[in-house]
Amino acid sequence: MKINIFKYIAFIFAVLVFASCAEKETEGISDITYYVTIVLEGDEIVYHEKDTPWVEPGYSATEGEDDVTDAVIATEPDVSVLGSNTLSYSATNSDGYSGAVSREVIVHSSGLSSVDISGEYTGDVFRLNTDDNSSVSFAGNPVVISKTSVEGLYMISDWIAGFYAVGYGYGAGYAFPGYLQMISDTEFEHVSMSNAWGDPFDSVESVIVDASTGSITYTAKWLGKYNFDISLQKD
């Protein structure tokens, strides 16, 4: 009987020690944590004219019922360079937990051409590896060029005409989507591009656009060794 009593006392002691340690570990942390909720005003994708002042569309933030908008740290786009900027809006709650949302800002030029190149295209792509002069080509891949709210600024579903996404069969996550702007009726300029590897184009060159026949050709250079010759024909 004594052995059982001693075991019982030891068990109670262990429970009390554990509870004491747990209390110390959670000391200073509130019983209920409210994460900061950040709400963006305006659009999640904003088109902004190059070299003009950035005006933040606005945002608000709450932690539970408290307004903590002033605690939000917001970044700004580089309006001096064509391209895509991902803005971050972040804040930390009273218990040290952080949260963030983002907005994309596409910086474009003014005075773009009004020629309409939007539509569905069939794309052929020839890739030359200049390191060893090896080549790979694919034909008949779908490409979509879509209008934005800015005249002359377009979204393109895959800058390299499905080379990896369709040709190699990697899937949509390996497309090279982005934006282009028509700087004349026969030529466009690369604005932005994203891909699964995160490496930008070196350049987009030799652009020829014939809106009357729906024909577009150009060369996209990537990683200092890959030259993609693209031919698009409107369906």
Coordinates of N, CA, C and O in Angstrom, one line a residue, residues 13-149:
F13 N 3.1 15.3 -8.1 CA 4.2 16.2 -8.2 C 4.6 16.5 -9.6 O 4.9 17.6 -10.0
A14 N 4.7 15.4 -10.4 CA 5.1 15.6 -11.8 C 4.1 16.4 -12.6 O 4.4 17.3 -13.4
V15 N 2.8 16.3 -12.3 CA 1.7 17.1 -13.0 C 1.9 18.5 -12.6 O 1.8 19.4 -13.4
L16 N 2.1 18.8 -11.3 CA 2.3 20.2 -10.9 C 3.5 20.8 -11.5 O 3.5 22.0 -11.9
V17 N 4.6 20.1 -11.6 CA 5.8 20.6 -12.2 C 5.6 21.0 -13.7 O 6.0 22.0 -14.2
F18 N 4.9 20.0 -14.4 CA 4.6 20.2 -15.8 C 3.7 21.5 -16.0 O 4.0 22.3 -16.9
A19 N 2.7 21.6 -15.2 CA 1.8 22.8 -15.3 C 2.5 24.1 -15.1 O 2.3 25.1 -15.7
S20 N 3.5 24.0 -14.1 CA 4.2 25.2 -13.8 C 5.1 25.6 -14.9 O 5.2 26.8 -15.3
C21 N 5.8 24.7 -15.6 CA 6.6 24.9 -16.7 C 5.8 25.4 -17.9 O 6.2 26.4 -18.6
A22 N 4.6 24.8 -18.1 CA 3.8 25.3 -19.2 C 3.3 26.7 -19.1 O 3.3 27.5 -20.0
E23 N 3.1 27.0 -17.8 CA 2.6 28.4 -17.5 C 3.7 29.4 -17.8 O 3.4 30.5 -18.3
K24 N 5.0 29.1 -17.5 CA 6.1 30.0 -17.7 C 6.3 30.1 -19.2 O 6.6 31.2 -19.7
E25 N 6.2 29.0 -20.0 CA 6.4 29.1 -21.4 C 5.4 29.9 -22.2 O 5.6 30.5 -23.2
T26 N 4.1 30.0 -21.6 CA 3.1 30.8 -22.3 C 2.9 32.1 -21.6 O 2.0 32.8 -22.0
E27 N 3.8 32.5 -20.7 CA 3.6 33.7 -20.0 C 3.8 34.9 -21.0 O 4.7 34.9 -21.8
G28 N 2.9 35.9 -20.9 CA 3.0 37.0 -21.8 C 2.2 36.9 -23.1 O 2.1 37.8 -23.9
I29 N 1.7 35.7 -23.4 CA 0.9 35.4 -24.6 C -0.6 35.4 -24.2 O -1.0 34.8 -23.3
S30 N -1.4 36.2 -24.9 CA -2.8 36.4 -24.6 C -3.5 35.1 -24.9 O -3.1 34.2 -25.7
D31 N -4.7 34.9 -24.2 CA -5.4 33.7 -24.3 C -6.0 33.6 -25.7 O -6.1 32.5 -26.3
I32 N -6.4 34.7 -26.4 CA -6.9 34.7 -27.7 C -6.1 35.6 -28.6 O -5.8 36.8 -28.2
T33 N -5.6 35.1 -29.7 CA -4.8 35.9 -30.6 C -5.6 36.3 -31.8 O -6.3 35.5 -32.5
Y34 N -5.7 37.6 -32.1 CA -6.3 38.1 -33.3 C -5.3 38.5 -34.3 O -4.4 39.3 -34.0
Y35 N -5.3 37.8 -35.4 CA -4.4 38.1 -36.5 C -4.8 39.4 -37.2 O -6.0 39.7 -37.2
V36 N -3.8 40.1 -37.7 CA -4.1 41.4 -38.4 C -4.7 41.0 -39.7 O -4.2 40.2 -40.5
T37 N -5.8 41.7 -40.0 CA -6.5 41.5 -41.3 C -6.3 42.8 -42.1 O -6.7 43.9 -41.7
I38 N -5.6 42.6 -43.3 CA -5.3 43.8 -44.1 C -6.2 43.7 -45.4 O -6.2 42.6 -46.1
V39 N -6.9 44.8 -45.7 CA -7.8 44.8 -46.8 C -7.3 45.9 -47.8 O -7.1 47.1 -47.4
L40 N -7.1 45.5 -49.0 CA -6.6 46.5 -50.0 C -7.8 47.2 -50.7 O -8.8 46.5 -51.0
E41 N -7.7 48.5 -50.9 CA -8.6 49.2 -51.7 C -8.1 49.2 -53.1 O -6.9 49.1 -53.4
G42 N -9.0 49.4 -54.1 CA -8.6 49.4 -55.5 C -8.4 48.0 -56.0 O -8.8 47.0 -55.4
D43 N -7.6 47.8 -57.1 CA -7.4 46.6 -57.7 C -6.2 45.9 -57.2 O -5.2 46.5 -56.8
E44 N -6.2 44.5 -57.3 CA -5.0 43.8 -57.0 C -3.9 43.9 -58.0 O -2.7 43.7 -57.7
I45 N -4.3 44.2 -59.3 CA -3.3 44.5 -60.3 C -3.6 45.9 -60.8 O -4.7 46.3 -61.2
V46 N -2.6 46.8 -60.7 CA -2.7 48.2 -61.0 C -1.7 48.5 -62.2 O -0.6 48.1 -62.2
Y47 N -2.2 49.2 -63.2 CA -1.4 49.7 -64.3 C -1.0 51.1 -64.1 O -1.9 52.0 -63.9
H48 N 0.3 51.4 -64.1 CA 0.8 52.7 -63.8 C 1.7 53.2 -64.8 O 2.6 52.5 -65.3
E49 N 1.5 54.5 -65.2 CA 2.3 55.1 -66.3 C 3.7 55.4 -65.8 O 3.9 56.0 -64.7
K50 N 4.7 55.1 -66.5 CA 6.1 55.2 -66.2 C 6.5 56.7 -65.9 O 5.9 57.6 -66.6
D51 N 7.3 57.0 -64.9 CA 7.8 58.3 -64.5 C 6.7 59.2 -64.0 O 6.9 60.5 -64.1
T52 N 5.6 58.7 -63.6 CA 4.6 59.6 -62.9 C 4.5 59.2 -61.5 O 4.8 58.0 -61.1
P53 N 4.2 60.1 -60.6 CA 4.2 59.8 -59.2 C 3.2 58.7 -58.8 O 2.1 58.6 -59.3
W54 N 3.7 57.9 -57.9 CA 2.8 56.8 -57.4 C 1.9 57.3 -56.3 O 2.3 58.0 -55.4
V55 N 0.6 57.0 -56.5 CA -0.4 57.3 -55.5 C -1.0 56.0 -55.0 O -1.7 55.3 -55.8
E56 N -0.8 55.7 -53.7 CA -1.3 54.5 -53.2 C -2.8 54.4 -53.2 O -3.5 55.3 -52.7
P57 N -3.4 53.3 -53.8 CA -4.8 53.2 -53.9 C -5.5 53.1 -52.5 O -6.7 53.4 -52.4
G58 N -4.8 52.7 -51.5 CA -5.3 52.6 -50.1 C -5.4 51.2 -49.6 O -5.4 50.2 -50.3
Y59 N -5.5 51.2 -48.2 CA -5.7 49.9 -47.5 C -6.1 50.2 -46.1 O -6.0 51.3 -45.6
S60 N -6.6 49.2 -45.4 CA -7.0 49.3 -44.0 C -6.6 48.0 -43.3 O -6.4 47.0 -44.0
A61 N -6.5 48.1 -42.0 CA -6.1 46.9 -41.2 C -6.8 46.9 -39.9 O -6.9 47.9 -39.2
T62 N -7.2 45.7 -39.4 CA -7.8 45.6 -38.1 C -7.1 44.4 -37.4 O -6.7 43.4 -38.0
E63 N -7.1 44.5 -36.0 CA -6.7 43.4 -35.2 C -7.8 43.2 -34.2 O -8.0 44.0 -33.2
G64 N -8.7 42.2 -34.4 CA -9.9 42.1 -33.7 C -10.8 43.2 -34.0 O -11.1 43.4 -35.2
E65 N -11.2 44.0 -33.1 CA -12.0 45.2 -33.3 C -11.2 46.5 -33.4 O -11.8 47.6 -33.6
D66 N -9.9 46.4 -33.2 CA -9.0 47.6 -33.2 C -8.5 47.9 -34.6 O -8.1 47.0 -35.4
D67 N -8.5 49.2 -34.9 CA -8.0 49.7 -36.2 C -6.5 49.8 -36.1 O -6.0 50.6 -35.2
V68 N -5.7 49.1 -36.8 CA -4.2 49.1 -36.8 C -3.6 49.5 -38.1 O -2.5 49.1 -38.4
T69 N -4.4 50.3 -38.9 CA -3.9 50.6 -40.2 C -2.6 51.3 -40.2 O -1.7 51.1 -41.0
D70 N -2.3 52.2 -39.1 CA -1.1 52.9 -39.0 C 0.1 52.0 -38.8 O 1.3 52.4 -39.0
A71 N -0.1 50.7 -38.4 CA 1.0 49.8 -38.2 C 1.4 49.0 -39.4 O 2.4 48.3 -39.4
V72 N 0.7 49.2 -40.5 CA 1.0 48.5 -41.8 C 2.2 49.1 -42.4 O 2.3 50.3 -42.6
I73 N 3.1 48.3 -42.8 CA 4.3 48.7 -43.6 C 4.1 48.4 -45.1 O 3.9 47.2 -45.4
A74 N 4.0 49.4 -45.9 CA 3.7 49.2 -47.3 C 4.9 49.6 -48.2 O 5.5 50.7 -47.9
T75 N 5.2 48.8 -49.2 CA 6.3 49.1 -50.1 C 5.7 49.9 -51.3 O 4.5 50.0 -51.5
E76 N 6.6 50.5 -52.1 CA 6.2 51.3 -53.3 C 6.9 50.7 -54.6 O 8.0 50.1 -54.5
P77 N 6.3 50.9 -55.7 CA 6.9 50.4 -57.0 C 8.0 51.4 -57.5 O 8.0 52.6 -57.1
D78 N 8.9 50.8 -58.3 CA 9.9 51.7 -59.0 C 9.2 52.1 -60.3 O 9.1 51.4 -61.2
V79 N 8.8 53.4 -60.3 CA 8.0 53.9 -61.5 C 9.0 54.4 -62.6 O 8.5 54.9 -63.6
S80 N 10.3 54.3 -62.4 CA 11.2 54.7 -63.4 C 11.6 53.6 -64.4 O 12.3 53.9 -65.3
V81 N 11.1 52.4 -64.1 CA 11.5 51.3 -65.0 C 10.3 50.5 -65.4 O 9.4 50.2 -64.6
L82 N 10.2 50.1 -66.7 CA 9.1 49.3 -67.1 C 9.2 47.9 -66.4 O 10.3 47.4 -66.2
G83 N 8.0 47.4 -66.1 CA 8.1 46.1 -65.5 C 7.0 45.8 -64.4 O 6.1 46.7 -64.2
S84 N 7.1 44.7 -63.8 CA 6.1 44.3 -62.8 C 6.7 44.5 -61.4 O 7.8 44.1 -61.1
N85 N 6.0 45.1 -60.5 CA 6.4 45.3 -59.1 C 5.4 44.7 -58.2 O 4.2 44.9 -58.3
T86 N 5.9 43.8 -57.3 CA 5.0 43.2 -56.3 C 5.1 44.0 -55.0 O 6.1 44.0 -54.3
L87 N 4.0 44.7 -54.6 CA 4.0 45.5 -53.4 C 3.6 44.7 -52.2 O 2.7 43.8 -52.3
S88 N 4.2 44.9 -51.1 CA 3.9 44.1 -49.9 C 3.3 45.0 -48.8 O 3.7 46.1 -48.6
Y89 N 2.2 44.5 -48.2 CA 1.5 45.3 -47.1 C 1.5 44.3 -45.9 O 0.9 43.3 -45.9
S90 N 2.3 44.6 -44.9 CA 2.5 43.7 -43.8 C 2.3 44.4 -42.4 O 2.5 45.6 -42.3
A91 N 2.0 43.6 -41.4 CA 1.8 44.1 -40.1 C 2.0 42.9 -39.1 O 1.8 41.8 -39.5
T92 N 2.3 43.2 -37.9 CA 2.5 42.3 -36.8 C 1.5 42.5 -35.7 O 1.4 43.7 -35.3
N93 N 0.9 41.5 -35.2 CA -0.1 41.7 -34.1 C 0.6 41.8 -32.7 O 1.8 41.7 -32.6
S94 N -0.2 42.0 -31.7 CA 0.3 42.2 -30.4 C 1.1 41.0 -29.8 O 1.8 41.2 -28.8
D95 N 0.8 39.9 -30.3 CA 1.5 38.6 -29.9 C 2.7 38.3 -30.8 O 3.3 37.2 -30.6
G96 N 3.0 39.2 -31.7 CA 4.2 38.9 -32.5 C 4.0 38.1 -33.8 O 5.0 37.8 -34.5
Y97 N 2.7 37.8 -34.1 CA 2.5 37.1 -35.4 C 2.3 38.1 -36.5 O 1.5 39.0 -36.4
S98 N 2.9 37.8 -37.6 CA 2.9 38.7 -38.8 C 2.0 38.2 -39.8 O 1.7 37.0 -39.9
G99 N 1.5 39.1 -40.7 CA 0.7 38.8 -41.8 C 0.9 39.8 -42.9 O 1.4 40.9 -42.7
A100 N 0.6 39.4 -44.2 CA 0.9 40.3 -45.3 C 0.0 39.9 -46.4 O -0.5 38.8 -46.6
V101 N -0.3 40.9 -47.3 CA -1.0 40.8 -48.5 C -0.2 41.5 -49.6 O 0.8 42.2 -49.3
S102 N -0.5 41.3 -50.9 CA 0.3 41.9 -51.9 C -0.5 42.5 -53.0 O -1.7 42.1 -53.2
R103 N 0.0 43.4 -53.8 CA -0.6 44.0 -55.0 C 0.5 44.0 -56.1 O 1.6 44.3 -55.8
E104 N 0.0 43.8 -57.3 CA 1.0 43.9 -58.4 C 0.8 45.2 -59.2 O -0.3 45.6 -59.5
V105 N 1.9 45.9 -59.5 CA 1.8 47.1 -60.2 C 2.7 46.9 -61.5 O 3.8 46.6 -61.4
I106 N 2.0 47.1 -62.6 CA 2.6 47.0 -63.9 C 2.9 48.4 -64.4 O 2.0 49.2 -64.7
V107 N 4.2 48.7 -64.6 CA 4.7 50.0 -65.0 C 4.8 50.0 -66.6 O 5.5 49.2 -67.1
H108 N 4.1 50.9 -67.2 CA 4.1 50.9 -68.7 C 4.4 52.3 -69.2 O 4.3 53.3 -68.5
S109 N 4.6 52.4 -70.5 CA 4.9 53.7 -71.2 C 3.6 54.4 -71.5 O 2.5 53.8 -71.6
S110 N 3.6 55.7 -71.8 CA 2.5 56.4 -72.3 C 2.5 56.4 -73.9 O 3.5 56.1 -74.5
G111 N 1.4 56.9 -74.5 CA 1.4 57.1 -75.9 C 1.6 55.8 -76.7 O 2.2 55.8 -77.8
L112 N 1.0 54.7 -76.3 CA 1.1 53.4 -77.0 C 0.2 53.4 -78.2 O -0.8 54.1 -78.3
S113 N 0.5 52.4 -79.1 CA -0.3 52.3 -80.3 C -1.6 51.7 -80.0 O -1.8 50.8 -79.1
S114 N -2.6 52.1 -80.8 CA -4.0 51.6 -80.6 C -4.3 50.3 -81.4 O -5.4 49.8 -81.4
V115 N -3.3 49.8 -82.2 CA -3.5 48.7 -83.0 C -3.9 47.5 -82.1 O -3.3 47.3 -81.0
D116 N -4.9 46.7 -82.5 CA -5.4 45.6 -81.7 C -4.7 44.3 -82.1 O -4.9 43.8 -83.2
I117 N -4.0 43.7 -81.2 CA -3.3 42.4 -81.5 C -3.9 41.3 -80.6 O -3.4 40.2 -80.5
S118 N -5.0 41.6 -79.9 CA -5.5 40.6 -78.9 C -6.1 39.4 -79.7 O -6.6 39.6 -80.9
G119 N -6.1 38.3 -79.1 CA -6.7 37.1 -79.7 C -6.0 35.8 -79.4 O -5.1 35.8 -78.6
E120 N -6.5 34.7 -79.9 CA -5.9 33.4 -79.8 C -5.0 33.1 -80.9 O -5.3 33.3 -82.1
Y121 N -3.8 32.6 -80.6 CA -2.8 32.4 -81.6 C -2.3 30.9 -81.5 O -2.4 30.2 -80.5
T122 N -1.8 30.4 -82.7 CA -1.0 29.2 -82.7 C 0.4 29.5 -82.8 O 0.9 30.3 -83.6
G123 N 1.2 29.0 -81.8 CA 2.6 29.3 -81.8 C 3.6 28.2 -82.1 O 3.4 27.1 -81.7
D124 N 4.7 28.6 -82.9 CA 5.8 27.7 -83.1 C 7.0 28.3 -82.4 O 7.2 29.5 -82.4
V125 N 7.8 27.4 -81.8 CA 9.0 27.9 -81.1 C 10.2 27.0 -81.4 O 10.2 25.8 -81.5
F126 N 11.3 27.7 -81.7 CA 12.6 27.0 -82.0 C 13.6 27.6 -80.9 O 13.9 28.8 -80.9
R127 N 14.2 26.7 -80.1 CA 15.2 27.1 -79.1 C 16.6 26.7 -79.5 O 16.8 25.5 -79.7
L128 N 17.5 27.6 -79.6 CA 18.9 27.3 -79.8 C 19.7 27.5 -78.5 O 19.6 28.6 -77.9
N129 N 20.5 26.5 -78.1 CA 21.4 26.7 -77.0 C 22.7 27.1 -77.6 O 23.4 26.3 -78.2
T130 N 23.1 28.3 -77.3 CA 24.3 28.9 -77.9 C 25.6 28.3 -77.3 O 26.7 28.5 -77.8
D131 N 25.5 27.6 -76.1 CA 26.6 27.0 -75.5 C 27.2 25.8 -76.3 O 28.4 25.6 -76.5
D132 N 26.2 25.0 -76.9 CA 26.7 23.8 -77.6 C 26.0 23.7 -79.0 O 26.1 22.7 -79.7
N133 N 25.2 24.8 -79.4 CA 24.5 24.8 -80.7 C 23.5 23.7 -80.9 O 23.1 23.4 -82.0
S134 N 23.0 23.2 -79.8 CA 21.9 22.2 -79.9 C 20.6 22.9 -80.0 O 20.5 24.1 -79.6
S135 N 19.6 22.3 -80.5 CA 18.3 23.0 -80.7 C 17.1 22.0 -80.4 O 17.3 20.8 -80.6
V136 N 16.0 22.6 -80.1 CA 14.7 21.9 -79.8 C 13.6 22.8 -80.4 O 13.7 24.0 -80.2
S137 N 12.6 22.2 -81.0 CA 11.5 23.0 -81.5 C 10.2 22.3 -81.3 O 10.1 21.0 -81.2
F138 N 9.1 23.1 -81.1 CA 7.8 22.6 -81.0 C 6.9 23.4 -81.8 O 7.1 24.6 -82.0
A139 N 5.8 22.9 -82.3 CA 4.9 23.6 -83.2 C 3.4 23.4 -82.8 O 3.1 22.4 -82.2
G140 N 2.6 24.4 -83.0 CA 1.2 24.3 -82.8 C 0.7 24.5 -81.4 O -0.4 24.0 -81.1
N141 N 1.4 25.2 -80.6 CA 1.0 25.4 -79.2 C 0.2 26.7 -79.1 O 0.4 27.7 -79.8
P142 N -0.8 26.6 -78.2 CA -1.7 27.8 -78.1 C -1.1 28.9 -77.2 O -0.5 28.7 -76.2
V143 N -1.4 30.2 -77.7 CA -0.9 31.4 -77.0 C -2.1 32.4 -77.1 O -2.7 32.5 -78.1
V144 N -2.3 33.0 -76.0 CA -3.4 34.0 -75.9 C -2.8 35.4 -75.5 O -2.0 35.5 -74.6
I145 N -3.2 36.4 -76.3 CA -2.8 37.8 -76.0 C -4.1 38.5 -75.7 O -5.0 38.6 -76.5
S146 N -4.1 39.1 -74.5 CA -5.4 39.8 -74.0 C -5.2 41.2 -73.8 O -4.1 41.7 -73.3
K147 N -6.2 42.0 -74.0 CA -6.2 43.4 -73.7 C -6.2 43.7 -72.2 O -6.7 42.9 -71.4
T148 N -5.6 44.8 -71.8 CA -5.8 45.3 -70.4 C -6.6 46.6 -70.5 O -7.1 46.9 -71.6
S149 N -6.8 47.2 -69.4 CA -7.5 48.5 -69.4 C -6.8 49.6 -70.0 O -7.3 50.7 -70.2

